Coordinates of C-alpha atoms in Angstrom, one line a residue:
M3 CA 0.0 0.0 0.0
N4 CA 1.3 3.4 -1.0
K5 CA 0.8 6.7 0.9
N6 CA -2.5 7.4 -1.0
S7 CA -3.7 3.9 -0.2
Y8 CA -3.0 4.6 3.4
R9 CA -4.9 7.9 3.3
M10 CA -7.8 6.1 1.7
A11 CA -7.7 3.3 4.3
W12 CA -7.8 6.0 7.1
R13 CA -10.8 7.5 5.4
L14 CA -12.5 4.1 5.4
I15 CA -11.7 3.5 9.1
R16 CA -12.5 7.1 10.2
A17 CA -16.0 7.1 8.5
Y18 CA -17.8 5.3 11.4
W19 CA -16.3 7.6 14.1
I20 CA -17.7 10.7 12.4
S21 CA -21.1 9.1 11.6
D22 CA -24.4 9.6 13.2
D23 CA -23.6 6.8 15.7
R24 CA -20.3 8.6 16.6
W25 CA -21.3 9.7 20.2
A26 CA -22.5 6.3 21.2
A27 CA -19.4 4.7 19.6
R28 CA -17.0 7.2 21.2
S29 CA -18.6 6.7 24.6
V30 CA -18.2 2.9 24.5
L31 CA -14.7 3.4 23.2
A32 CA -13.9 5.8 26.1
L33 CA -15.2 3.2 28.5
V34 CA -13.0 0.4 26.9
I35 CA -9.9 2.7 27.0
A36 CA -10.6 3.6 30.7
L37 CA -10.7 -0.1 31.6
D38 CA -7.4 -0.6 29.6
L39 CA -5.8 2.2 31.7
L40 CA -7.1 0.6 34.9
L41 CA -5.6 -2.8 33.8
V42 CA -2.3 -1.1 33.1
Y43 CA -2.2 0.4 36.6
R44 CA -3.1 -3.0 38.0
A45 CA -0.2 -4.5 36.0
A46 CA 2.2 -1.8 37.4
R47 CA 0.8 -2.4 40.9
I48 CA 1.5 -6.1 40.6
T49 CA 5.2 -5.4 39.9
F50 CA 5.4 -3.5 43.3
W51 CA 3.5 -6.3 44.9
Q52 CA 6.0 -8.8 43.6
K53 CA 9.0 -6.7 44.9
D54 CA 7.5 -6.6 48.3
F55 CA 6.5 -10.2 48.2
Y56 CA 9.9 -11.6 47.2
D57 CA 11.7 -9.3 49.7
A58 CA 9.3 -10.6 52.4
L59 CA 10.2 -14.3 51.3
S60 CA 13.9 -13.4 51.4
T61 CA 13.6 -12.0 55.0
H62 CA 11.2 -14.6 56.2
D63 CA 8.6 -11.9 57.1
I64 CA 5.4 -14.0 57.8
Q65 CA 3.2 -11.1 58.7
A66 CA 4.0 -9.4 55.3
F67 CA 3.5 -12.7 53.6
W68 CA -0.2 -13.0 54.7
R69 CA -0.9 -9.3 54.2
L70 CA 0.5 -9.5 50.6
L71 CA -1.5 -12.6 49.8
V72 CA -4.8 -10.8 50.8
E73 CA -3.7 -7.8 48.7
L74 CA -3.0 -10.2 45.7
A75 CA -6.6 -11.6 46.1
V76 CA -8.1 -8.1 45.9
I77 CA -6.0 -7.3 42.8
A78 CA -6.9 -10.5 41.2
L79 CA -10.7 -10.0 41.8
A80 CA -10.5 -6.5 40.4
G81 CA -8.6 -7.8 37.4
I82 CA -11.3 -10.4 36.7
A83 CA -14.1 -7.8 36.9
M84 CA -12.2 -5.4 34.6
N85 CA -11.1 -8.0 32.1
T86 CA -14.6 -9.4 31.7
T87 CA -16.2 -6.0 31.4
R88 CA -13.5 -4.8 29.0
G89 CA -14.0 -7.9 26.7
Y90 CA -17.8 -7.7 26.7
T91 CA -17.8 -3.9 26.0
A92 CA -15.2 -4.2 23.2
Q93 CA -17.2 -7.0 21.5
C94 CA -20.3 -4.7 21.7
L95 CA -18.3 -2.0 19.9
E96 CA -17.0 -4.3 17.3
M97 CA -20.5 -5.3 16.4
R98 CA -21.8 -1.7 16.3
W99 CA -19.0 -0.8 14.0
R100 CA -19.5 -3.8 11.8
S101 CA -23.2 -3.3 11.6
W102 CA -22.9 0.3 10.6
M103 CA -20.3 -0.6 7.8
T104 CA -22.4 -3.5 6.6
D105 CA -25.4 -1.2 6.1
V106 CA -23.3 1.4 4.3
F107 CA -21.8 -1.1 2.0
L108 CA -25.0 -3.0 1.3
R109 CA -26.9 0.3 0.7
N110 CA -24.2 1.4 -1.9
W111 CA -23.9 -2.1 -3.4
L112 CA -27.6 -2.6 -3.8
G113 CA -28.4 1.1 -4.6
D114 CA -28.5 2.4 -8.2
A115 CA -28.1 -1.3 -9.3
A116 CA -24.3 -1.1 -8.6
Y117 CA -24.2 -4.9 -7.9
Y118 CA -25.4 -5.6 -11.5
R119 CA -23.1 -3.1 -13.0
I120 CA -20.1 -4.4 -11.1
E121 CA -20.8 -8.0 -12.1
R122 CA -21.6 -7.3 -15.7
A123 CA -18.4 -5.2 -16.2
G124 CA -16.3 -7.6 -14.1
L125 CA -15.0 -4.6 -12.0
M126 CA -14.4 -6.8 -8.9
D127 CA -14.7 -10.3 -7.7
N128 CA -16.4 -11.9 -4.6
A129 CA -18.4 -8.9 -3.3
D130 CA -20.0 -11.3 -0.9
Q131 CA -16.7 -12.1 0.8
R132 CA -15.8 -8.4 1.1
I133 CA -19.0 -7.7 2.9
A134 CA -19.2 -10.8 5.1
D135 CA -15.6 -11.4 5.9
D136 CA -13.6 -8.3 5.1
L137 CA -15.8 -5.9 7.0
K138 CA -15.8 -8.2 10.0
W139 CA -11.9 -8.2 9.9
L140 CA -11.7 -4.5 9.4
A141 CA -13.9 -3.8 12.6
T142 CA -12.3 -6.6 14.7
N143 CA -8.6 -6.1 13.8
T144 CA -8.6 -2.3 13.7
L145 CA -10.3 -2.0 17.1
N146 CA -7.9 -4.7 18.5
L147 CA -4.8 -3.2 17.0
G148 CA -5.7 0.3 17.8
L149 CA -6.6 -0.4 21.4
G150 CA -3.6 -2.6 21.7
L151 CA -1.3 0.1 20.4
L152 CA -2.7 2.6 23.0
R153 CA -2.4 0.0 25.7
N154 CA 1.1 -0.5 24.8
I155 CA 2.0 3.2 24.8
V156 CA 0.6 3.5 28.3
N157 CA 2.4 0.4 29.3
L158 CA 5.6 1.9 27.9
A159 CA 5.2 5.2 29.7
T160 CA 4.3 3.5 33.0
F161 CA 6.9 0.8 33.0
A162 CA 9.6 2.9 31.4
V163 CA 9.7 5.0 34.6
I164 CA 10.1 2.0 36.7
V165 CA 13.0 0.5 34.4
W166 CA 14.6 4.0 34.4
G167 CA 14.6 4.2 38.2
L168 CA 15.9 0.6 38.7
S169 CA 18.5 0.8 35.9
G170 CA 21.0 2.9 37.7
V171 CA 23.8 4.4 35.8
L172 CA 26.1 2.6 33.3
T173 CA 29.6 4.2 33.1
L174 CA 31.6 3.7 29.9
T175 CA 35.1 4.7 29.3
L176 CA 35.8 5.9 25.8
A177 CA 39.2 7.2 24.8
G178 CA 40.1 7.9 28.3
S179 CA 36.9 9.8 29.1
S180 CA 34.0 8.4 31.2
V181 CA 30.4 8.6 29.9
D182 CA 27.5 8.1 32.3
I183 CA 24.4 6.5 30.6
Y184 CA 21.3 6.9 32.9
G185 CA 18.5 4.5 32.6
Y186 CA 20.6 2.4 30.2
M187 CA 18.4 -0.6 30.3
L188 CA 15.6 1.4 28.8
W189 CA 17.9 2.3 25.9
V190 CA 19.0 -1.3 25.4
G191 CA 15.2 -2.2 25.1
L192 CA 14.6 0.5 22.6
V193 CA 17.5 -0.4 20.4
Y194 CA 16.6 -4.1 20.6
A195 CA 13.0 -3.4 19.5
I196 CA 14.1 -1.2 16.6
A197 CA 16.4 -3.8 15.3
G198 CA 13.7 -6.6 15.7
S199 CA 11.1 -4.4 13.9
Y200 CA 13.5 -3.8 11.0
A201 CA 14.3 -7.5 10.7
M202 CA 10.6 -8.4 10.7
E203 CA 9.7 -5.9 7.9
R204 CA 12.6 -7.1 5.8
I205 CA 11.7 -10.8 6.2
G206 CA 7.9 -10.6 6.1
G207 CA 7.3 -7.7 3.9
R208 CA 5.6 -9.7 1.0
L209 CA 3.1 -11.4 3.3
V210 CA 0.5 -8.6 2.6
A211 CA 0.4 -9.6 -1.2
V212 CA 0.6 -13.2 -0.4
D213 CA -2.4 -13.0 2.0
Y214 CA -4.4 -11.0 -0.5
R215 CA -4.0 -13.6 -3.1
Q216 CA -4.9 -16.3 -0.6
Q217 CA -8.2 -14.6 0.3
Q218 CA -9.0 -14.3 -3.4
A219 CA -8.2 -17.9 -4.2
E220 CA -10.2 -19.0 -1.2
A221 CA -13.2 -16.9 -2.3
D222 CA -13.0 -18.2 -5.9
F223 CA -13.0 -21.9 -4.6
R224 CA -16.0 -21.2 -2.2
F225 CA -17.9 -19.5 -5.0
L226 CA -17.5 -22.6 -7.3
L227 CA -18.7 -24.9 -4.5
M228 CA -21.7 -22.7 -4.1
R229 CA -22.5 -22.9 -7.8
V230 CA -22.4 -26.8 -7.7
R231 CA -24.9 -26.6 -4.7
T232 CA -27.3 -24.1 -6.4
Q233 CA -27.1 -25.7 -9.8
A234 CA -27.1 -29.3 -8.6
E235 CA -30.0 -30.5 -10.8
Q236 CA -28.6 -29.2 -14.0
I237 CA -25.2 -30.5 -13.4
A238 CA -26.8 -33.9 -12.6
F239 CA -28.8 -33.9 -15.7
Y240 CA -25.6 -33.2 -17.8
A241 CA -23.7 -35.8 -15.7
G242 CA -21.1 -33.1 -15.3
E243 CA -19.7 -34.4 -12.0
A244 CA -16.4 -35.3 -13.5
T245 CA -16.0 -31.8 -15.1
E246 CA -17.0 -30.1 -11.9
R247 CA -14.5 -32.0 -9.9
V248 CA -11.7 -31.1 -12.3
R249 CA -12.8 -27.4 -12.0
L250 CA -12.9 -27.5 -8.3
L251 CA -9.6 -29.2 -7.9
H252 CA -8.1 -26.6 -10.4
R253 CA -9.4 -23.8 -8.2
F254 CA -8.1 -25.6 -5.1
A255 CA -4.6 -26.0 -6.7
A256 CA -4.4 -22.2 -6.7
I257 CA -5.1 -22.2 -2.9
R258 CA -2.4 -24.9 -2.3
A259 CA 0.1 -23.2 -4.4
N260 CA -0.3 -19.8 -2.6
W261 CA -0.5 -21.6 0.7
R262 CA 3.2 -22.7 0.3
L263 CA 4.1 -19.0 0.1
V264 CA 2.0 -18.4 3.2
M265 CA 3.8 -21.2 4.9
T266 CA 7.2 -19.8 3.9
Y267 CA 6.6 -16.3 5.1
T268 CA 4.8 -17.5 8.3
K269 CA 7.7 -19.7 9.1
R270 CA 10.2 -16.7 8.7
I271 CA 8.1 -14.5 10.8
T272 CA 7.5 -17.1 13.5
M273 CA 11.3 -17.7 13.6
V274 CA 12.2 -14.0 13.9
E275 CA 9.5 -13.6 16.5
S276 CA 10.5 -16.5 18.6
L277 CA 14.2 -15.6 18.4
Y278 CA 13.4 -12.0 19.5
T279 CA 11.3 -13.1 22.4
E280 CA 13.6 -15.8 23.7
A281 CA 16.7 -13.5 23.4
G282 CA 14.8 -10.6 25.0
A283 CA 13.9 -12.8 28.0
I284 CA 17.6 -13.3 28.7
I285 CA 18.7 -9.7 28.6
P286 CA 17.4 -8.4 32.1
Y287 CA 19.1 -11.3 33.8
L288 CA 22.3 -10.9 31.9
L289 CA 22.6 -7.3 32.8
N290 CA 21.2 -7.3 36.4
G291 CA 22.4 -10.7 37.6
P292 CA 25.9 -9.3 38.6
R293 CA 24.1 -6.3 40.4
Y294 CA 22.0 -8.7 42.5
F295 CA 25.0 -11.0 43.4
S296 CA 27.0 -7.9 44.3
G297 CA 24.3 -6.7 46.7
A298 CA 23.4 -3.6 44.8
I299 CA 19.8 -4.7 44.4
T300 CA 17.5 -7.0 46.3
L301 CA 15.7 -10.1 45.0
G302 CA 12.5 -8.2 45.0
D303 CA 14.2 -5.4 42.8
L304 CA 15.5 -8.0 40.4
I305 CA 12.0 -9.6 40.0
Q306 CA 10.4 -6.1 39.7
F307 CA 12.9 -5.0 37.1
T308 CA 12.6 -8.2 35.1
Q309 CA 8.8 -7.9 34.8
S310 CA 9.0 -4.2 34.1
F311 CA 11.6 -4.6 31.4
M312 CA 9.5 -7.4 29.8
R313 CA 6.6 -5.0 29.7
V314 CA 8.7 -2.3 28.2
R315 CA 10.2 -4.7 25.6
V316 CA 6.8 -6.0 24.7
S317 CA 5.3 -2.5 24.3
L318 CA 8.3 -1.5 22.1
S319 CA 7.7 -4.8 20.2
W320 CA 4.1 -4.1 19.3
F321 CA 4.9 -4.1 15.6
I322 CA 6.7 -7.4 15.8
Y323 CA 4.2 -9.3 17.7
N324 CA 1.3 -7.9 15.5
Y325 CA 3.0 -8.1 12.2
K326 CA 0.8 -10.9 10.8
E327 CA -2.4 -9.1 11.9
L328 CA -1.1 -5.9 10.4
A329 CA -0.4 -7.7 7.2
L330 CA -3.9 -9.1 7.1
L331 CA -5.5 -5.7 7.9
R332 CA -3.5 -4.1 5.0
S333 CA -4.8 -6.8 2.7
V334 CA -8.3 -6.4 3.9
C335 CA -8.2 -2.6 3.4
S336 CA -6.9 -3.1 -0.1
R337 CA -9.9 -5.3 -0.9
L338 CA -12.5 -2.8 0.6
L339 CA -10.8 0.1 -1.2
E340 CA -11.1 -1.8 -4.4
F341 CA -14.8 -2.4 -3.4
E342 CA -15.4 1.3 -2.9
Q343 CA -13.6 2.2 -6.2
A344 CA -15.8 -0.3 -8.1
L345 CA -19.0 1.2 -6.4
A346 CA -17.8 4.6 -7.5
V347 CA -17.5 3.6 -11.2
R348 CA -20.2 5.0 -13.4
G349 CA -20.9 4.0 -16.9
K350 CA -20.1 6.4 -19.8
A351 CA -22.8 8.8 -20.7
G352 CA -25.1 6.9 -23.1
I353 CA -28.7 6.1 -23.1
E354 CA -30.4 8.6 -20.9
V355 CA -33.5 7.6 -18.8
R356 CA -35.7 10.5 -17.8
A357 CA -38.9 10.7 -15.8
H358 CA -41.8 12.7 -16.9
A359 CA -45.1 13.7 -15.4
G360 CA -47.2 12.4 -18.2
R361 CA -48.2 8.9 -19.2
G362 CA -46.7 6.4 -21.6
I363 CA -43.0 5.5 -22.4
R364 CA -41.2 7.0 -25.3
L365 CA -37.9 6.1 -26.9
Y366 CA -36.1 8.6 -29.1
S367 CA -33.4 7.2 -31.3
V368 CA -32.5 4.6 -28.7
Q369 CA -29.5 2.4 -30.1
P370 CA -28.0 0.0 -27.6
Q371 CA -24.3 -0.7 -28.0
Y372 CA -21.9 -3.3 -26.9
P373 CA -19.4 -2.3 -24.2
D374 CA -16.7 -1.8 -26.9
G375 CA -18.9 0.7 -28.7
R376 CA -20.2 -1.3 -31.6
P377 CA -23.9 -0.6 -32.3
M378 CA -26.1 -3.6 -31.5
T379 CA -29.5 -2.6 -33.2
L380 CA -30.9 0.0 -35.4
P381 CA -32.1 3.0 -33.6
L382 CA -35.5 2.7 -32.1
D383 CA -38.3 5.4 -32.0
W384 CA -41.0 3.9 -30.1
E385 CA -44.1 5.0 -28.0
I386 CA -45.7 2.7 -25.6
K387 CA -49.1 4.2 -24.8
P388 CA -51.0 3.2 -21.6
A389 CA -53.1 0.1 -21.9
S390 CA -51.3 -1.0 -25.2
R391 CA -50.0 -4.5 -25.6
W392 CA -46.7 -4.9 -27.6
L393 CA -44.9 -8.0 -28.9
L394 CA -41.2 -7.4 -29.4
R395 CA -40.0 -9.5 -32.2
G396 CA -36.7 -10.3 -33.8
P397 CA -34.2 -13.3 -34.1
S398 CA -32.7 -14.8 -31.1
G399 CA -29.7 -12.8 -29.8
I400 CA -30.6 -9.7 -31.8
G401 CA -30.8 -7.5 -28.7
K402 CA -34.5 -7.6 -27.6
S403 CA -33.6 -8.4 -23.9
T404 CA -31.1 -5.6 -24.1
V405 CA -33.8 -3.2 -25.1
L406 CA -35.7 -4.2 -22.0
R407 CA -32.6 -3.7 -19.9
A408 CA -32.3 -0.2 -21.3
L409 CA -36.0 0.4 -20.5
A410 CA -35.2 -0.7 -16.9
G411 CA -32.2 1.5 -16.6
L412 CA -29.7 -1.4 -16.5
W413 CA -28.1 -0.8 -19.9
A414 CA -26.5 2.6 -20.4
E415 CA -24.2 1.7 -23.3
G416 CA -25.6 3.3 -26.5
T417 CA -27.4 6.5 -27.5
G418 CA -30.8 8.0 -27.3
V419 CA -33.3 9.0 -24.7
I420 CA -36.0 7.1 -22.8
E421 CA -38.8 8.9 -21.1
R422 CA -40.9 6.9 -18.4
P423 CA -43.8 8.1 -16.3
A424 CA -42.6 9.1 -13.0
A425 CA -45.7 7.9 -11.1
A426 CA -46.1 4.6 -12.9
K427 CA -45.1 1.2 -11.4
L428 CA -42.9 -0.8 -13.8
M429 CA -42.3 -4.5 -13.4
F430 CA -39.9 -6.7 -15.4
T431 CA -40.3 -10.5 -15.4
P432 CA -37.5 -12.5 -17.0
Q433 CA -37.5 -16.0 -18.3
E434 CA -36.0 -17.4 -15.0
S435 CA -37.3 -15.5 -12.0
Y436 CA -35.3 -15.0 -9.0
L437 CA -36.5 -16.7 -5.8
P438 CA -35.0 -15.5 -2.5
S439 CA -34.4 -17.8 0.3
G440 CA -37.2 -18.3 2.7
T441 CA -40.9 -19.4 2.7
L442 CA -42.9 -19.7 -0.5
R443 CA -44.8 -16.6 0.6
V444 CA -41.5 -14.7 0.7
C445 CA -40.9 -15.8 -2.9
L446 CA -44.4 -15.0 -4.0
C447 CA -44.4 -11.5 -2.6
Y448 CA -40.9 -10.6 -3.9
P449 CA -39.8 -7.8 -4.4
G450 CA -42.4 -6.6 -2.0
D451 CA -42.5 -7.4 1.7
E452 CA -44.6 -10.4 2.7
A453 CA -46.2 -8.4 5.5
A454 CA -47.8 -6.2 2.8
F455 CA -50.0 -9.0 1.6
T456 CA -52.5 -11.1 3.6
Y457 CA -52.4 -14.8 3.6
D458 CA -55.7 -14.9 1.8
A459 CA -54.4 -12.7 -0.9
C460 CA -51.4 -14.9 -1.4
K461 CA -53.5 -18.0 -1.4
K462 CA -55.8 -16.6 -3.9
A463 CA -52.9 -15.5 -6.3
L464 CA -51.5 -19.1 -6.1
E465 CA -54.9 -20.6 -6.9
Q466 CA -55.4 -18.3 -9.8
V467 CA -52.1 -19.2 -11.5
G468 CA -52.6 -22.9 -11.0
L469 CA -50.4 -23.4 -7.9
G470 CA -53.2 -23.9 -5.4
H471 CA -51.8 -27.3 -4.3
L472 CA -48.8 -25.4 -2.8
A473 CA -51.0 -23.2 -0.6
S474 CA -50.5 -25.4 2.4
D475 CA -46.8 -25.0 2.1
M476 CA -46.8 -21.3 1.8
D477 CA -45.1 -20.6 5.1
K478 CA -42.6 -23.5 4.8
D479 CA -38.9 -22.8 4.4
D480 CA -37.5 -24.7 1.4
N481 CA -35.2 -24.3 -1.6
W482 CA -38.1 -23.4 -3.7
S483 CA -35.9 -22.5 -6.9
Q484 CA -34.9 -26.2 -6.8
R485 CA -38.2 -27.7 -5.8
L486 CA -40.3 -26.0 -8.3
S487 CA -40.3 -26.9 -12.0
G488 CA -39.6 -24.4 -14.7
G489 CA -43.3 -24.1 -15.5
E490 CA -44.2 -23.8 -11.9
L491 CA -41.6 -21.0 -11.5
Q492 CA -43.1 -19.1 -14.4
R493 CA -46.6 -19.5 -12.9
L494 CA -45.3 -18.1 -9.7
A495 CA -43.9 -15.1 -11.5
F496 CA -47.4 -14.4 -12.8
G497 CA -48.7 -14.7 -9.2
R498 CA -46.2 -12.0 -8.3
V499 CA -47.7 -9.8 -11.0
L500 CA -51.2 -10.3 -9.7
L501 CA -50.1 -9.2 -6.2
Q502 CA -47.9 -6.3 -7.3
Q503 CA -50.4 -5.0 -9.8
P504 CA -47.9 -2.9 -11.9
D505 CA -49.0 -0.4 -14.5
Y506 CA -46.3 -1.5 -17.0
L507 CA -45.3 -5.2 -17.3
F508 CA -42.4 -6.4 -19.3
L509 CA -42.2 -10.2 -20.0
D510 CA -39.0 -11.6 -21.4
E511 CA -39.7 -15.2 -22.6
A512 CA -41.9 -15.4 -19.4
T513 CA -44.0 -18.4 -20.7
S514 CA -41.4 -20.5 -22.5
A515 CA -41.6 -23.3 -20.1
L516 CA -45.5 -23.4 -20.3
D517 CA -47.7 -25.4 -22.7
E518 CA -49.8 -23.2 -25.1
D519 CA -53.0 -23.7 -23.2
S520 CA -51.5 -22.6 -19.9
E521 CA -49.9 -19.7 -21.7
A522 CA -53.2 -18.6 -23.1
W523 CA -54.8 -19.0 -19.7
L524 CA -52.2 -16.9 -17.9
Y525 CA -52.4 -14.1 -20.6
A526 CA -56.3 -14.1 -20.2
L527 CA -55.9 -13.9 -16.5
L528 CA -53.7 -10.9 -16.7
F529 CA -56.1 -9.0 -19.0
R530 CA -59.0 -9.9 -16.9
K531 CA -57.5 -8.9 -13.5
L532 CA -55.5 -5.9 -14.8
P533 CA -57.5 -4.5 -17.7
M534 CA -55.5 -1.3 -17.7
L535 CA -52.2 -3.1 -17.7
T536 CA -49.5 -1.9 -20.3
L537 CA -47.8 -5.0 -21.7
V538 CA -44.5 -5.6 -23.6
S539 CA -43.6 -9.2 -24.4
I540 CA -40.6 -10.9 -25.9
G541 CA -41.2 -14.3 -27.3
H542 CA -40.6 -16.6 -30.2
R543 CA -43.5 -19.0 -30.0
P544 CA -46.1 -18.8 -32.8
G545 CA -49.5 -17.5 -31.7
L546 CA -48.3 -14.8 -29.2
E547 CA -49.6 -12.3 -31.6
R548 CA -53.2 -12.9 -30.5
Y549 CA -52.3 -11.6 -27.0
H550 CA -51.0 -8.3 -28.3
T551 CA -52.4 -5.4 -30.2
D552 CA -49.1 -4.0 -31.6
S553 CA -45.7 -5.5 -32.6
L554 CA -42.2 -4.0 -33.0
T555 CA -39.3 -5.8 -34.8
V556 CA -35.8 -5.2 -33.6
C557 CA -33.3 -5.2 -36.4
A558 CA -29.5 -5.7 -36.2
A559 CA -27.2 -2.6 -36.9
P560 CA -25.5 -2.5 -40.3
G561 CA -22.4 -4.5 -40.3
R562 CA -23.1 -6.6 -37.2
A563 CA -22.3 -10.3 -37.6
E564 CA -25.3 -12.4 -37.0
S565 CA -25.7 -16.1 -36.3
K566 CA -26.9 -18.1 -39.4
K567 CA -29.9 -20.3 -39.1
P568 CA -29.1 -24.0 -39.6

């Protein structure tokens, strides 16, 4: 990450703390910090207790022994209460932060059809992982690392005073001159920590990029596994198990190959960290052992100094001990910054969709284009009047569905203007309707809320479209997209139309899985229940003309290569 990336990461982290929830968040954070400060004070108090306790042991002072044990019990009980409260409060803050970020990212991802635009343009992979995992890691790791850094700074300031006072003076003779170094053990700890931090960054610097690739490979593998689960029936019909296994193993091979790099850098980091820790534990004994045996300090002084020096060394070594977490956090920030950049991408100025106060939909010289700028169809000048019924014709693959995408505001590539009535309710029904997870009633009422429709209204809609036998299972959770047949799914889509009662309905091959009698029945049902409905249909089946009053043929743009009929 460069300097600009660090600034963007700081903006990403800072956003919550200046949001509408900032005062509640800052209050909880202040409580966590206060508890951390009390815990540092407790740790410092324990070093003085250790000094007095070991001095009491060395002088066989039984009265001081029992008094100090009671004092230790009080300190321990206070520590239990503070640690428990601190952990619970910090977890509450983590969830508040994560909830806020999740809401913001979901709103931006689902708003203005950004999720559709990102997937269609291939701007980013695995949005689900970034929302579910990366936001969790950002909230948890940033809070833990930030509070940990603050706690270490306070630890350093507190125990540095103790180490300074117990270090005494080291006199060095250089070129015949004597130099007194006050608090020399503090300087030894500082130099030791700087050297260890430099070695850690040099040895483990590439772990950030390696971890980024590992998360990407894991997400790709998980996505393919999910595809096998959701498309199980189609794969089974094709007997594609062997092919899917090859594809899954290929994706897993990328995980395994990158994991070797993870192992290599983790091994190096662990080796440096272990060497640093073990060597650091020897230093206070090495430098103060002679002072103890000479009688310059007591046993209690030696124990207090050793514990305090350890605290100073750990505080100065925050970067070393948290290097892997920092690398992961940098990787997570990079992925979330990519997410934000993808959300900010807007398509080039193309087909303009305007809202007007009148009625009807009008297209003025609308010509959809491919993403590379090549024209797809001839320009369309088209007026869809209220209560009209249009059949959109043209060879398969000519761009009819793209015209519907443009009408929905999902396809901006191209030229021209589309005017839509601002007060009208538009509904688009594709060939394969999306079914959310949940009960059949949830699927039927989508995209509306199930609470907006009564049980009787939902039951009646199912009966009207020929799915009355499913009414008893309406509140049952099931994988309905897999349980229902293609024809039943299309019937359910018509049930949605009856519930939603749109002013304009666009059907894209919405009856292709139905027999002709069922198709005729459902069209008649629509016209009977919604007599003022404006309808635009795409379909290739002969006989669709009788359900429509007008037709429009979509023609390919000049020079466009078309598929030849067999």
